[in-house]
Amino acid sequence: MSIKTVITGIGHFVPPKVVTNFDLEKRMTTSDEWIQQRSGIKERRHVEPGVGSSDLAVAAARLAMSDAKADPGDIDFVIAATLSPDHYFPGNGVIVQAKLGLGPVGALDVRDQCCGFIYALSVGDQYVRTGTYKKVLVVASEVQSANLDYSDRGRDMAVLFGDGAGAVILEPDASGSGRGILSVHLFSDGRFVPDLWMEKPSPKDNPTFQERFFSEGKFFPCMDGKNVFKNACQRMPEAVMAGLKHNGLGIEDLDVLIPHQANDRISQMVARALKIPEDKVVRNIHRYGNTTSASIPIALDEAVKDGRIHPGHLVGLTAFGSGYTWASALIRW
Ligand SMILES: CC(C)(COP(=O)(O)OP(=O)(O)OC[C@H]1O[C@@H](n2cnc3c(N)ncnc32)[C@H](O)[C@@H]1OP(=O)(O)O)[C@@H](O)C(=O)NCCC(=O)NCCS
């Protein structure tokens, strides 16, 4: 009997501070109307100073561990996805390991931006299916709010992003129930790096931190929104179809689709391209904005807890982001 990886616990955490579009109107030339029309976002969460993405990760991980009835001593591997780690190095994996009081287990950092959760899931899935580890913590967390350009120059980015974290516990299932991760498909095209990136700091510059980079806004993330939009609308449906085809399934077999919450218009376009009814598509961007790697596990947790996802459901995850990277995962819940 082949081993499948099942998600036995899930949790998410967002910081309590709500930042509405009206709050942002006070900081830059924008409007609630513009933001809602272009992205569907009404509000997002921002951390208070001093709170890092590892703190959000730990809060989400504790909930996932409790859901899986796993004690810190049970976790035998950590995979932490983020583009906003507490430090340049080391990554968040070891910080999460220490803050949770886990044993001296391996801690891997994944840096695939908005695809971070699915990429991390793919790694955890391999370890579990090969029998290497029995309880893997996969956690995705972001603090974007601390490094956005809240002037008019950076308003396209600043209104979109929010802070949050989501986590799952992965375990083997050899019962033959059919439950678990059916497949993960990962893609990239690095020709588009400058379309969505934070160019500096870069060790290519010596010294790395130069005054002019500050004044030029190079330490802020920036993007070519239109190109990102266009590619996201194309690549996410392709990734979902690759997963369905691999499993001999069709779009009608999909019960729930969770696209990365990049922009509500993108999620609608993805639904349209796949010809999947919108009520099968989980969308919560209006409350959280784009939380990058954390958006899928946050939405997944909400959909599980509010009863939209039932045992036996076929759940599709798909993401697109900086790199470009894009991905899909199919899970029999
Ligand atoms: C950013 C995005 C919402 C912009 O929407 P858009 O439909 O391309 O924007 P439009 O062409 O209608 O408008 C652009 C104009 O709005 C302005 N604008 C940008 N941000 C603004 C804001 N927050 N408030 C008001 N105006 C804004 C621009 O300066 C530009 O003005 P100009 O025409 O005078 O030069 C959209 O491109 C997008 O969502 N892209 C994908 C982003 C994404 O998902 N990134 C993460 C991927 S993981």
mmCIF file of C-alpha atoms and ligand atoms in Angstrom:
data_model
loop_
_atom_site.group_PDB
_atom_site.id
_atom_site.type_symbol
_atom_site.label_atom_id
_atom_site.label_comp_id
_atom_site.label_asym_id
_atom_site.label_seq_id
_atom_site.Cartn_x
_atom_site.Cartn_y
_atom_site.Cartn_z
ATOM 1 C CA MET A 1 0.000 0.000 0.000
ATOM 2 C CA SER A 2 1.515 3.325 -0.991
ATOM 3 C CA ILE A 3 1.928 6.060 1.592
ATOM 4 C CA LYS A 4 0.113 9.348 1.099
ATOM 5 C CA THR A 5 0.727 12.590 2.947
ATOM 6 C CA VAL A 6 -2.273 13.897 4.854
ATOM 7 C CA ILE A 7 -2.801 17.232 6.522
ATOM 8 C CA THR A 8 -3.682 16.301 10.104
ATOM 9 C CA GLY A 9 -3.677 19.793 11.570
ATOM 10 C CA ILE A 10 -4.125 23.316 10.296
ATOM 11 C CA GLY A 11 -4.123 26.796 11.795
ATOM 12 C CA HIS A 12 -3.706 30.426 10.910
ATOM 13 C CA PHE A 13 -2.984 33.652 12.683
ATOM 14 C CA VAL A 14 -3.315 37.263 11.619
ATOM 15 C CA PRO A 15 -2.265 40.216 13.767
ATOM 16 C CA PRO A 16 -5.151 42.054 15.444
ATOM 17 C CA LYS A 17 -4.495 45.512 13.946
ATOM 18 C CA VAL A 18 -6.909 46.152 11.055
ATOM 19 C CA VAL A 19 -5.809 48.709 8.449
ATOM 20 C CA THR A 20 -8.664 49.800 6.196
ATOM 21 C CA ASN A 21 -8.456 51.426 2.796
ATOM 22 C CA PHE A 22 -9.595 54.625 4.511
ATOM 23 C CA ASP A 23 -6.557 54.423 6.804
ATOM 24 C CA LEU A 24 -4.337 54.214 3.718
ATOM 25 C CA GLU A 25 -6.075 57.222 2.147
ATOM 26 C CA LYS A 26 -4.467 59.252 4.930
ATOM 27 C CA ARG A 27 -0.963 58.108 3.949
ATOM 28 C CA MET A 28 -0.975 58.343 0.126
ATOM 29 C CA THR A 29 -3.074 59.468 -2.801
ATOM 30 C CA THR A 30 -5.475 56.584 -3.084
ATOM 31 C CA SER A 31 -9.110 55.811 -2.394
ATOM 32 C CA ASP A 32 -11.215 53.022 -0.992
ATOM 33 C CA GLU A 33 -13.039 52.959 -4.323
ATOM 34 C CA TRP A 34 -9.835 52.531 -6.381
ATOM 35 C CA ILE A 35 -8.502 49.774 -4.153
ATOM 36 C CA GLN A 36 -11.773 47.840 -4.037
ATOM 37 C CA GLN A 37 -12.373 48.158 -7.785
ATOM 38 C CA ARG A 38 -8.854 47.059 -8.740
ATOM 39 C CA SER A 39 -8.242 44.388 -6.098
ATOM 40 C CA GLY A 40 -11.349 43.625 -4.027
ATOM 41 C CA ILE A 41 -9.443 44.489 -0.858
ATOM 42 C CA LYS A 42 -11.248 46.342 1.944
ATOM 43 C CA GLU A 43 -8.785 45.874 4.775
ATOM 44 C CA ARG A 44 -5.645 44.046 5.760
ATOM 45 C CA ARG A 45 -3.749 43.329 8.974
ATOM 46 C CA HIS A 46 -0.503 44.975 10.007
ATOM 47 C CA VAL A 47 1.768 43.934 12.869
ATOM 48 C CA GLU A 48 2.909 46.315 15.567
ATOM 49 C CA PRO A 49 6.604 47.217 15.514
ATOM 50 C CA GLY A 50 8.684 44.477 17.122
ATOM 51 C CA VAL A 51 6.561 41.623 15.772
ATOM 52 C CA GLY A 52 8.249 39.533 13.093
ATOM 53 C CA SER A 53 7.082 36.911 10.641
ATOM 54 C CA SER A 54 8.497 34.229 12.964
ATOM 55 C CA ASP A 55 6.088 35.391 15.693
ATOM 56 C CA LEU A 56 3.112 35.026 13.357
ATOM 57 C CA ALA A 57 4.486 31.648 12.221
ATOM 58 C CA VAL A 58 4.739 30.415 15.793
ATOM 59 C CA ALA A 59 1.151 31.460 16.573
ATOM 60 C CA ALA A 60 -0.169 29.672 13.469
ATOM 61 C CA ALA A 61 2.027 26.626 14.089
ATOM 62 C CA ARG A 62 0.736 26.254 17.674
ATOM 63 C CA LEU A 63 -2.836 26.165 16.376
ATOM 64 C CA ALA A 64 -1.939 23.599 13.699
ATOM 65 C CA MET A 65 -0.090 21.456 16.256
ATOM 66 C CA SER A 66 -3.026 21.586 18.644
ATOM 67 C CA ASP A 67 -5.381 20.661 15.781
ATOM 68 C CA ALA A 68 -3.152 17.649 15.004
ATOM 69 C CA LYS A 69 -2.783 16.845 18.725
ATOM 70 C CA ALA A 70 0.974 17.094 18.247
ATOM 71 C CA ASP A 71 3.328 18.096 21.053
ATOM 72 C CA PRO A 72 6.549 19.984 20.333
ATOM 73 C CA GLY A 73 8.515 16.767 20.844
ATOM 74 C CA ASP A 74 6.502 15.038 18.103
ATOM 75 C CA ILE A 75 7.507 17.371 15.265
ATOM 76 C CA ASP A 76 10.465 15.922 13.410
ATOM 77 C CA PHE A 77 11.012 18.512 10.673
ATOM 78 C CA VAL A 78 10.203 22.172 10.047
ATOM 79 C CA ILE A 79 9.742 23.912 6.717
ATOM 80 C CA ALA A 80 9.300 27.671 6.924
ATOM 81 C CA ALA A 81 8.269 29.681 3.877
ATOM 82 C CA THR A 82 8.561 33.454 3.810
ATOM 83 C CA LEU A 83 9.928 36.327 1.764
ATOM 84 C CA SER A 84 10.038 38.493 4.874
ATOM 85 C CA PRO A 85 12.186 36.602 7.383
ATOM 86 C CA ASP A 86 13.100 38.231 10.685
ATOM 87 C CA HIS A 87 16.716 38.484 9.531
ATOM 88 C CA TYR A 88 18.725 38.457 6.346
ATOM 89 C CA PHE A 89 20.170 35.246 7.814
ATOM 90 C CA PRO A 90 19.549 32.822 9.409
ATOM 91 C CA GLY A 91 16.111 32.083 8.029
ATOM 92 C CA ASN A 92 12.914 31.728 10.026
ATOM 93 C CA GLY A 93 13.067 27.911 10.211
ATOM 94 C CA VAL A 94 15.475 27.802 13.130
ATOM 95 C CA ILE A 95 13.737 30.699 14.890
ATOM 96 C CA VAL A 96 10.409 28.890 14.678
ATOM 97 C CA GLN A 97 12.093 25.664 15.859
ATOM 98 C CA ALA A 98 13.475 27.396 18.939
ATOM 99 C CA LYS A 99 10.388 29.452 19.801
ATOM 100 C CA LEU A 100 8.168 26.362 19.628
ATOM 101 C CA GLY A 101 10.588 24.420 21.836
ATOM 102 C CA LEU A 102 10.994 21.631 19.284
ATOM 103 C CA GLY A 103 13.793 19.111 19.482
ATOM 104 C CA PRO A 104 17.015 19.682 17.490
ATOM 105 C CA VAL A 105 15.190 18.803 14.292
ATOM 106 C CA GLY A 106 16.027 19.957 10.796
ATOM 107 C CA ALA A 107 14.656 23.344 9.789
ATOM 108 C CA LEU A 108 14.444 24.256 6.134
ATOM 109 C CA ASP A 109 13.743 27.696 4.667
ATOM 110 C CA VAL A 110 11.773 28.065 1.470
ATOM 111 C CA ARG A 111 11.876 31.268 -0.532
ATOM 112 C CA ASP A 112 9.388 31.082 -3.304
ATOM 113 C CA GLN A 113 7.346 34.146 -2.421
ATOM 114 C CA CYS A 114 3.645 33.743 -3.173
ATOM 115 C CA CYS A 115 4.251 30.100 -4.127
ATOM 116 C CA GLY A 116 6.158 29.490 -0.897
ATOM 117 C CA PHE A 117 3.452 27.420 0.763
ATOM 118 C CA ILE A 118 2.941 25.052 -2.177
ATOM 119 C CA TYR A 119 6.687 24.687 -2.716
ATOM 120 C CA ALA A 120 7.117 23.949 1.021
ATOM 121 C CA LEU A 121 4.225 21.495 0.897
ATOM 122 C CA SER A 122 5.915 19.668 -1.966
ATOM 123 C CA VAL A 123 9.095 19.214 0.078
ATOM 124 C CA GLY A 124 7.199 18.045 3.152
ATOM 125 C CA ASP A 125 5.179 15.645 1.000
ATOM 126 C CA GLN A 126 8.366 14.027 -0.303
ATOM 127 C CA TYR A 127 9.827 13.550 3.176
ATOM 128 C CA VAL A 128 6.611 12.035 4.495
ATOM 129 C CA ARG A 129 5.954 9.727 1.552
ATOM 130 C CA THR A 130 9.518 8.399 1.594
ATOM 131 C CA GLY A 131 9.170 7.625 5.311
ATOM 132 C CA THR A 132 11.928 10.055 6.292
ATOM 133 C CA TYR A 133 9.782 12.088 8.700
ATOM 134 C CA LYS A 134 6.473 11.367 10.411
ATOM 135 C CA LYS A 135 5.261 14.786 11.542
ATOM 136 C CA VAL A 136 6.350 17.733 9.451
ATOM 137 C CA LEU A 137 5.423 21.307 10.281
ATOM 138 C CA VAL A 138 4.965 23.481 7.192
ATOM 139 C CA VAL A 139 4.470 27.126 8.035
ATOM 140 C CA ALA A 140 4.174 30.189 5.830
ATOM 141 C CA SER A 141 4.258 33.664 7.331
ATOM 142 C CA GLU A 142 4.790 37.218 6.223
ATOM 143 C CA VAL A 143 5.302 40.673 7.612
ATOM 144 C CA GLN A 144 5.020 42.849 4.532
ATOM 145 C CA SER A 145 3.749 45.997 6.194
ATOM 146 C CA ALA A 146 7.091 47.092 7.627
ATOM 147 C CA ASN A 147 8.745 47.533 4.247
ATOM 148 C CA LEU A 148 6.232 48.977 1.826
ATOM 149 C CA ASP A 149 6.556 52.382 0.209
ATOM 150 C CA TYR A 150 3.588 54.318 1.618
ATOM 151 C CA SER A 151 4.282 57.296 -0.623
ATOM 152 C CA ASP A 152 2.521 57.743 -3.986
ATOM 153 C CA ARG A 153 5.513 56.078 -5.652
ATOM 154 C CA GLY A 154 4.767 52.749 -3.969
ATOM 155 C CA ARG A 155 0.987 52.946 -3.679
ATOM 156 C CA ASP A 156 0.353 50.126 -6.166
ATOM 157 C CA MET A 157 2.151 47.709 -3.836
ATOM 158 C CA ALA A 158 1.341 49.291 -0.475
ATOM 159 C CA VAL A 159 -2.419 48.864 -0.803
ATOM 160 C CA LEU A 160 -2.223 45.206 -1.815
ATOM 161 C CA PHE A 161 -0.188 43.493 0.874
ATOM 162 C CA GLY A 162 -0.916 42.391 4.421
ATOM 163 C CA ASP A 163 0.597 40.368 7.245
ATOM 164 C CA GLY A 164 -0.376 36.876 8.383
ATOM 165 C CA ALA A 165 0.579 33.234 8.773
ATOM 166 C CA GLY A 166 -0.788 29.761 8.156
ATOM 167 C CA ALA A 167 0.527 26.330 9.085
ATOM 168 C CA VAL A 168 -0.187 22.652 8.517
ATOM 169 C CA ILE A 169 1.055 19.395 10.012
ATOM 170 C CA LEU A 170 1.829 16.635 7.511
ATOM 171 C CA GLU A 171 1.719 12.957 8.421
ATOM 172 C CA PRO A 172 1.798 9.653 6.540
ATOM 173 C CA ASP A 173 -1.358 7.665 5.806
ATOM 174 C CA ALA A 174 -0.890 4.108 4.649
ATOM 175 C CA SER A 175 -4.496 3.059 5.179
ATOM 176 C CA GLY A 176 -5.363 3.201 1.493
ATOM 177 C CA SER A 177 -8.185 5.630 2.249
ATOM 178 C CA GLY A 178 -7.276 7.694 -0.807
ATOM 179 C CA ARG A 179 -6.966 10.781 1.375
ATOM 180 C CA GLY A 180 -3.971 13.059 1.110
ATOM 181 C CA ILE A 181 -1.840 15.023 -1.307
ATOM 182 C CA LEU A 182 -2.392 13.574 -4.787
ATOM 183 C CA SER A 183 0.162 15.690 -6.614
ATOM 184 C CA VAL A 184 2.129 18.904 -6.587
ATOM 185 C CA HIS A 185 3.244 20.692 -9.746
ATOM 186 C CA LEU A 186 5.912 23.398 -9.559
ATOM 187 C CA PHE A 187 7.025 25.804 -12.297
ATOM 188 C CA SER A 188 9.302 28.816 -12.736
ATOM 189 C CA ASP A 189 10.494 31.296 -15.327
ATOM 190 C CA GLY A 190 13.307 33.453 -14.020
ATOM 191 C CA ARG A 191 13.340 35.712 -17.057
ATOM 192 C CA PHE A 192 10.747 37.781 -15.240
ATOM 193 C CA VAL A 193 12.654 38.467 -12.022
ATOM 194 C CA PRO A 194 12.414 42.289 -12.310
ATOM 195 C CA ASP A 195 8.632 42.146 -12.830
ATOM 196 C CA LEU A 196 8.137 41.625 -9.107
ATOM 197 C CA TRP A 197 11.114 41.959 -6.833
ATOM 198 C CA MET A 198 12.974 43.728 -4.115
ATOM 199 C CA GLU A 199 16.165 44.571 -5.927
ATOM 200 C CA LYS A 200 18.198 45.701 -2.938
ATOM 201 C CA PRO A 201 19.925 45.002 -0.631
ATOM 202 C CA SER A 202 22.202 42.983 -2.869
ATOM 203 C CA PRO A 203 25.688 41.719 -1.970
ATOM 204 C CA LYS A 204 26.554 42.471 -5.604
ATOM 205 C CA ASP A 205 26.848 46.085 -4.430
ATOM 206 C CA ASN A 206 29.850 46.989 -2.369
ATOM 207 C CA PRO A 207 28.956 48.492 0.007
ATOM 208 C CA THR A 208 25.542 46.858 -0.024
ATOM 209 C CA PHE A 209 23.718 49.727 1.674
ATOM 210 C CA GLN A 210 24.178 52.976 -0.239
ATOM 211 C CA GLU A 211 22.382 56.237 0.418
ATOM 212 C CA ARG A 212 21.216 56.551 -3.181
ATOM 213 C CA PHE A 213 19.448 53.200 -3.037
ATOM 214 C CA PHE A 214 17.312 54.605 -0.219
ATOM 215 C CA SER A 215 16.412 57.755 -2.141
ATOM 216 C CA GLU A 216 15.698 55.708 -5.294
ATOM 217 C CA GLY A 217 13.367 53.422 -3.308
ATOM 218 C CA LYS A 218 15.416 50.345 -4.206
ATOM 219 C CA PHE A 219 14.916 48.795 -0.792
ATOM 220 C CA PHE A 220 11.166 48.589 -1.399
ATOM 221 C CA PRO A 221 9.489 45.796 -3.326
ATOM 222 C CA CYS A 222 8.166 46.887 -6.707
ATOM 223 C CA MET A 223 6.320 45.321 -9.611
ATOM 224 C CA ASP A 224 5.049 45.622 -13.119
ATOM 225 C CA GLY A 225 1.436 45.131 -12.033
ATOM 226 C CA LYS A 226 -0.038 44.642 -15.492
ATOM 227 C CA ASN A 227 2.428 41.934 -16.506
ATOM 228 C CA VAL A 228 2.069 40.174 -13.185
ATOM 229 C CA PHE A 229 -1.702 40.310 -13.549
ATOM 230 C CA LYS A 230 -1.655 38.888 -17.057
ATOM 231 C CA ASN A 231 0.723 36.040 -16.232
ATOM 232 C CA ALA A 232 -1.061 35.152 -12.990
ATOM 233 C CA CYS A 233 -4.353 34.800 -14.866
ATOM 234 C CA GLN A 234 -2.731 32.431 -17.356
ATOM 235 C CA ARG A 235 -0.351 30.418 -15.200
ATOM 236 C CA MET A 236 -2.617 29.474 -12.305
ATOM 237 C CA PRO A 237 -5.221 27.785 -14.519
ATOM 238 C CA GLU A 238 -2.417 25.998 -16.407
ATOM 239 C CA ALA A 239 -0.998 24.673 -13.145
ATOM 240 C CA VAL A 240 -4.409 23.437 -11.987
ATOM 241 C CA MET A 241 -5.012 21.703 -15.321
ATOM 242 C CA ALA A 242 -1.562 20.060 -15.119
ATOM 243 C CA GLY A 243 -2.508 18.603 -11.733
ATOM 244 C CA LEU A 244 -5.923 17.401 -12.871
ATOM 245 C CA LYS A 245 -4.518 15.815 -16.023
ATOM 246 C CA HIS A 246 -1.785 14.058 -14.053
ATOM 247 C CA ASN A 247 -4.459 12.451 -11.875
ATOM 248 C CA GLY A 248 -6.836 11.623 -14.707
ATOM 249 C CA LEU A 249 -9.375 14.093 -13.308
ATOM 250 C CA GLY A 250 -11.414 16.902 -14.829
ATOM 251 C CA ILE A 251 -12.360 20.348 -13.631
ATOM 252 C CA GLU A 252 -15.812 19.018 -12.666
ATOM 253 C CA ASP A 253 -14.121 16.773 -10.084
ATOM 254 C CA LEU A 254 -12.772 19.766 -8.186
ATOM 255 C CA ASP A 255 -14.901 20.619 -5.133
ATOM 256 C CA VAL A 256 -12.948 23.606 -3.857
ATOM 257 C CA LEU A 257 -10.261 25.765 -5.449
ATOM 258 C CA ILE A 258 -8.024 27.965 -3.319
ATOM 259 C CA PRO A 259 -6.066 30.370 -5.487
ATOM 260 C CA HIS A 260 -3.344 32.503 -3.949
ATOM 261 C CA GLN A 261 -5.130 35.672 -2.864
ATOM 262 C CA ALA A 262 -3.178 38.097 -5.063
ATOM 263 C CA ASN A 263 -6.030 40.224 -6.284
ATOM 264 C CA ASP A 264 -9.727 39.337 -6.354
ATOM 265 C CA ARG A 265 -9.918 40.132 -10.057
ATOM 266 C CA ILE A 266 -7.185 37.563 -10.671
ATOM 267 C CA SER A 267 -9.136 34.947 -8.677
ATOM 268 C CA GLN A 268 -12.255 35.701 -10.737
ATOM 269 C CA MET A 269 -10.293 35.426 -13.991
ATOM 270 C CA VAL A 270 -8.805 32.106 -12.860
ATOM 271 C CA ALA A 271 -12.305 30.792 -12.092
ATOM 272 C CA ARG A 272 -13.510 31.973 -15.494
ATOM 273 C CA ALA A 273 -10.550 30.439 -17.360
ATOM 274 C CA LEU A 274 -11.143 27.111 -15.632
ATOM 275 C CA LYS A 275 -14.908 27.374 -16.087
ATOM 276 C CA ILE A 276 -15.365 26.597 -12.413
ATOM 277 C CA PRO A 277 -18.331 28.137 -10.572
ATOM 278 C CA GLU A 278 -17.263 31.049 -8.412
ATOM 279 C CA ASP A 279 -18.875 29.495 -5.328
ATOM 280 C CA LYS A 280 -16.255 26.735 -5.467
ATOM 281 C CA VAL A 281 -13.469 29.322 -5.278
ATOM 282 C CA VAL A 282 -12.332 30.473 -1.841
ATOM 283 C CA ARG A 283 -11.766 34.232 -1.676
ATOM 284 C CA ASN A 284 -10.923 36.158 1.470
ATOM 285 C CA ILE A 285 -8.648 38.870 0.082
ATOM 286 C CA HIS A 286 -11.180 41.562 1.018
ATOM 287 C CA ARG A 287 -10.264 40.988 4.693
ATOM 288 C CA TYR A 288 -6.534 40.293 4.548
ATOM 289 C CA GLY A 289 -5.090 41.679 1.330
ATOM 290 C CA ASN A 290 -2.319 39.655 -0.269
ATOM 291 C CA THR A 291 -0.415 37.850 2.478
ATOM 292 C CA THR A 292 2.007 36.281 -0.019
ATOM 293 C CA SER A 293 3.067 32.768 1.065
ATOM 294 C CA ALA A 294 0.531 32.753 3.909
ATOM 295 C CA SER A 295 -2.553 33.429 1.803
ATOM 296 C CA ILE A 296 -3.278 29.818 0.808
ATOM 297 C CA PRO A 297 -2.980 28.210 4.267
ATOM 298 C CA ILE A 298 -5.029 31.054 5.780
ATOM 299 C CA ALA A 299 -7.799 30.544 3.209
ATOM 300 C CA LEU A 300 -7.547 26.755 3.512
ATOM 301 C CA ASP A 301 -7.928 26.914 7.284
ATOM 302 C CA GLU A 302 -10.930 29.223 7.045
ATOM 303 C CA ALA A 303 -12.590 26.977 4.442
ATOM 304 C CA VAL A 304 -12.017 23.868 6.558
ATOM 305 C CA LYS A 305 -13.241 25.481 9.761
ATOM 306 C CA ASP A 306 -16.347 27.069 8.228
ATOM 307 C CA GLY A 307 -17.376 23.762 6.656
ATOM 308 C CA ARG A 308 -16.748 24.523 2.998
ATOM 309 C CA ILE A 309 -14.241 21.669 2.833
ATOM 310 C CA HIS A 310 -15.471 18.218 3.847
ATOM 311 C CA PRO A 311 -13.693 14.867 4.114
ATOM 312 C CA GLY A 312 -13.561 13.380 0.625
ATOM 313 C CA HIS A 313 -13.549 16.737 -1.148
ATOM 314 C CA LEU A 314 -11.034 17.304 -3.911
ATOM 315 C CA VAL A 315 -9.250 20.539 -3.022
ATOM 316 C CA GLY A 316 -7.051 22.408 -5.490
ATOM 317 C CA LEU A 317 -4.434 24.938 -4.453
ATOM 318 C CA THR A 318 -2.720 27.215 -6.931
ATOM 319 C CA ALA A 319 -0.334 30.131 -6.688
ATOM 320 C CA PHE A 320 1.617 32.550 -8.814
ATOM 321 C CA GLY A 321 4.199 35.087 -7.812
ATOM 322 C CA SER A 322 7.596 36.674 -7.946
ATOM 323 C CA GLY A 323 10.183 34.771 -9.937
ATOM 324 C CA TYR A 324 7.986 34.084 -11.772
ATOM 325 C CA THR A 325 7.014 30.931 -9.963
ATOM 326 C CA TRP A 326 3.688 29.158 -10.162
ATOM 327 C CA ALA A 327 2.338 25.933 -8.751
ATOM 328 C CA SER A 328 -0.615 23.734 -7.940
ATOM 329 C CA ALA A 329 -1.436 21.001 -5.474
ATOM 330 C CA LEU A 330 -4.362 18.598 -5.426
ATOM 331 C CA ILE A 331 -5.481 17.182 -2.107
ATOM 332 C CA ARG A 332 -8.162 14.586 -1.378
ATOM 333 C CA TRP A 333 -9.373 15.944 1.974
HETATM 334 C C1 LIG B 1 -1.665 46.834 -9.123
HETATM 335 C C2 LIG B 1 -2.952 46.707 -9.889
HETATM 336 C C3 LIG B 1 -4.106 46.563 -8.899
HETATM 337 C C4 LIG B 1 -3.160 47.945 -10.729
HETATM 338 O O1 LIG B 1 -4.343 47.809 -11.432
HETATM 339 P P1 LIG B 1 -4.405 48.260 -12.950
HETATM 340 O O2 LIG B 1 -5.775 47.924 -13.396
HETATM 341 O O3 LIG B 1 -3.254 47.663 -13.683
HETATM 342 O O4 LIG B 1 -4.226 49.777 -12.823
HETATM 343 P P2 LIG B 1 -4.742 50.871 -13.863
HETATM 344 O O5 LIG B 1 -4.030 50.696 -15.144
HETATM 345 O O6 LIG B 1 -6.215 50.836 -13.915
HETATM 346 O O7 LIG B 1 -4.319 52.167 -13.141
HETATM 347 C C5 LIG B 1 -3.015 52.484 -13.033
HETATM 348 C C6 LIG B 1 -3.035 53.923 -12.528
HETATM 349 O O8 LIG B 1 -3.439 53.866 -11.144
HETATM 350 C C7 LIG B 1 -2.440 54.499 -10.364
HETATM 351 N N1 LIG B 1 -2.376 53.806 -9.089
HETATM 352 C C8 LIG B 1 -1.534 52.802 -8.738
HETATM 353 N N2 LIG B 1 -1.776 52.461 -7.468
HETATM 354 C C9 LIG B 1 -2.769 53.253 -7.029
HETATM 355 C C10 LIG B 1 -3.436 53.351 -5.786
HETATM 356 N N3 LIG B 1 -3.146 52.554 -4.735
HETATM 357 N N4 LIG B 1 -4.422 54.250 -5.678
HETATM 358 C C11 LIG B 1 -4.757 55.062 -6.712
HETATM 359 N N5 LIG B 1 -4.136 55.015 -7.905
HETATM 360 C C12 LIG B 1 -3.161 54.105 -8.057
HETATM 361 C C13 LIG B 1 -1.187 54.375 -11.171
HETATM 362 O O9 LIG B 1 -0.255 55.347 -10.794
HETATM 363 C C14 LIG B 1 -1.681 54.575 -12.574
HETATM 364 O O10 LIG B 1 -1.886 55.939 -12.765
HETATM 365 P P3 LIG B 1 -1.621 56.612 -14.217
HETATM 366 O O11 LIG B 1 -2.570 55.939 -15.153
HETATM 367 O O12 LIG B 1 -1.918 58.044 -13.997
HETATM 368 O O13 LIG B 1 -0.196 56.338 -14.552
HETATM 369 C C15 LIG B 1 -2.937 45.469 -10.825
HETATM 370 O O14 LIG B 1 -2.021 45.678 -11.864
HETATM 371 C C16 LIG B 1 -2.605 44.210 -10.140
HETATM 372 O O15 LIG B 1 -3.311 43.769 -9.237
HETATM 373 N N6 LIG B 1 -1.541 43.499 -10.586
HETATM 374 C C17 LIG B 1 -1.153 42.250 -9.987
HETATM 375 C C18 LIG B 1 -0.579 42.517 -8.663
HETATM 376 C C19 LIG B 1 -0.308 41.294 -7.897
HETATM 377 O O16 LIG B 1 -1.142 40.450 -7.795
HETATM 378 N N7 LIG B 1 0.871 41.226 -7.331
HETATM 379 C C20 LIG B 1 1.253 40.167 -6.508
HETATM 380 C C21 LIG B 1 1.297 38.910 -7.280
HETATM 381 S S1 LIG B 1 1.640 37.622 -6.256
#
